[in-house]
Each structure stands twice: as C-alpha cells, then as structure tokens.
Amino acid sequence: MEKQKNTIGRRKEAVARVYLSKGTGAITINDKDYKTYFALVYLQNQVEAPLKTIDALDKFDVKVNAAGGGIKGQAEAVKLGIARALCEVNAEFRPALKAAGMLTRDPRSVERKKPGKRKARRSFQFSKR
C-alpha cells in the first residue's frame, strides 16, 4: 500500500471521513488524539474495535474528519469507516470484520415528527372535560 485509503462511515446524522495509511498506530480525530476527542472509554473501544479484531492496532495510522450528530454516533461512524478502509487495504480482513458485525451500516435514525402529535408518536394530553 503506497498511499492512504479513504472511506466514509455513517451513523444517525454523523459522518466520518476516514484516511488510513501504514504507520505506528496514531488515531487522530478532527486534529485531536482520539482519547482526547472521545473522553468516554466505551467510545474509545468502539474506535479501536476494527483494528483489535485483526490485531493491527499498531500497524496503521488513522486520520478522521467527523461531523454531525453526537459523540456516540460519531464514534460508531468512525468504527464503520475504519472497518471499510481495512477491507480496501487487504481483502483477507473482510471475513473477520464481517463476523464481528463491523461492516453493517446501522440504519436506525430518529423518526420524523407527525402532524397533530407532540413528537413522532407521543400525543398531546387528552382532557375529557
């Protein structure tokens, strides 16, 4: 692999553009270290998960531009982006990543608000009198 691979990961409203290149294991998100950007440990684990699955935590450098949504959506978008980039680098990684469920785009998102309702499904309080 002579140059970096770039892929995109999405979740809810979050979009993560991932640039993967051979390196020492530095993961940067929006020009910050991922442990600074995602302060919560379970979100850091989400980001590391695809690399841990193929035992390559210190073989690739990852640079990410994340936008939209909240931190959980962004972390899961980054996870999908990294998994897709690893598949482009080496097709042999695909079965392990697929078995771990890392290549599936989670389609769940917020349901739209309906007219005559307070939220998507919640009605206004009913008053009998």
XYZ file of C-alpha atoms in Angstrom:
129
model
C 0.000 0.000 0.000
C 1.803 3.102 -1.228
C -0.724 5.785 -0.294
C -3.618 6.265 2.077
C -7.054 4.723 1.619
C -10.074 6.890 2.304
C -13.580 5.719 3.125
C -16.720 7.077 4.730
C -18.686 5.838 7.724
C -22.153 6.990 8.726
C -24.431 6.537 11.745
C -27.596 8.511 12.590
C -26.694 12.073 11.484
C -22.932 11.602 11.942
C -20.497 11.298 9.035
C -16.854 10.270 9.429
C -14.323 10.559 6.585
C -11.501 8.114 7.362
C -7.970 8.234 5.912
C -5.966 5.071 6.628
C -2.245 4.697 5.964
C 0.564 2.414 7.135
C 2.106 3.713 10.336
C 2.566 3.303 14.054
C -0.988 3.309 15.394
C -1.796 7.013 15.781
C -5.533 7.686 15.624
C -6.438 11.351 15.100
C -9.993 12.692 15.002
C -10.546 16.335 13.961
C -6.833 17.047 14.650
C -7.063 15.700 18.228
C -5.973 12.360 19.666
C -8.972 10.009 19.783
C -8.609 9.568 23.571
C -9.000 13.332 23.978
C -11.853 13.617 21.457
C -13.783 10.641 22.883
C -13.273 11.004 26.655
C -15.511 8.016 27.483
C -13.741 4.641 27.460
C -16.548 2.728 25.726
C -16.395 5.179 22.797
C -12.602 4.731 22.592
C -13.210 0.968 22.460
C -15.657 1.482 19.561
C -12.946 3.302 17.592
C -10.286 0.653 18.359
C -12.592 -2.337 17.730
C -11.926 -2.912 13.978
C -8.143 -2.700 14.495
C -8.283 -5.025 17.527
C -10.339 -7.541 15.541
C -7.492 -8.037 13.044
C -4.655 -7.437 15.587
C -3.373 -4.346 13.760
C -3.653 -1.684 16.479
C -0.063 -0.504 15.898
C 0.238 -1.075 12.135
C -1.924 1.731 10.729
C -2.274 5.485 11.195
C -5.856 6.739 11.067
C -6.895 10.330 10.406
C -10.604 11.145 10.681
C -12.823 14.138 9.942
C -16.029 13.626 11.929
C -19.067 15.885 11.607
C -22.728 15.932 12.611
C -24.687 14.006 15.202
C -23.496 13.360 18.746
C -20.392 11.707 20.117
C -21.865 8.194 20.137
C -22.997 8.460 16.512
C -19.594 9.843 15.521
C -17.741 7.031 17.327
C -19.819 4.383 15.541
C -19.391 6.179 12.209
C -15.608 6.132 12.743
C -15.795 2.391 13.529
C -17.590 1.670 10.233
C -15.195 3.902 8.274
C -12.093 2.194 9.695
C -13.553 -1.270 9.032
C -14.313 -0.344 5.403
C -10.819 1.111 4.919
C -9.207 -2.066 6.291
C -11.189 -4.127 3.758
C -9.799 -1.936 0.950
C -6.248 -2.394 2.252
C -6.469 -6.180 2.433
C -9.464 -8.287 1.353
C -8.397 -11.049 3.809
C -9.543 -8.854 6.716
C -13.138 -8.903 5.465
C -14.375 -12.258 6.909
C -13.144 -11.427 10.442
C -14.636 -7.930 10.349
C -17.922 -9.191 8.894
C -18.194 -11.897 11.571
C -17.721 -9.214 14.238
C -20.539 -7.175 12.624
C -18.361 -4.168 11.819
C -19.272 -3.793 8.145
C -23.011 -3.291 8.683
C -24.338 0.269 8.455
C -26.800 0.728 11.331
C -29.932 2.077 9.580
C -31.685 3.336 12.740
C -32.252 7.069 12.905
C -34.695 9.482 14.512
C -38.307 9.101 13.360
C -39.822 12.276 11.963
C -42.437 14.288 13.834
C -46.013 13.753 12.602
C -48.672 16.478 12.340
C -51.185 16.509 15.185
C -48.695 14.839 17.541
C -46.323 16.276 20.125
C -43.370 14.132 18.977
C -43.131 11.278 16.460
C -45.708 9.132 18.280
C -46.468 10.939 21.563
C -49.898 12.598 21.512
C -50.920 15.745 23.343
C -52.503 15.108 26.747
C -56.174 14.202 26.388
C -58.636 16.122 28.512
C -62.085 14.589 28.941
C -63.601 17.773 30.458
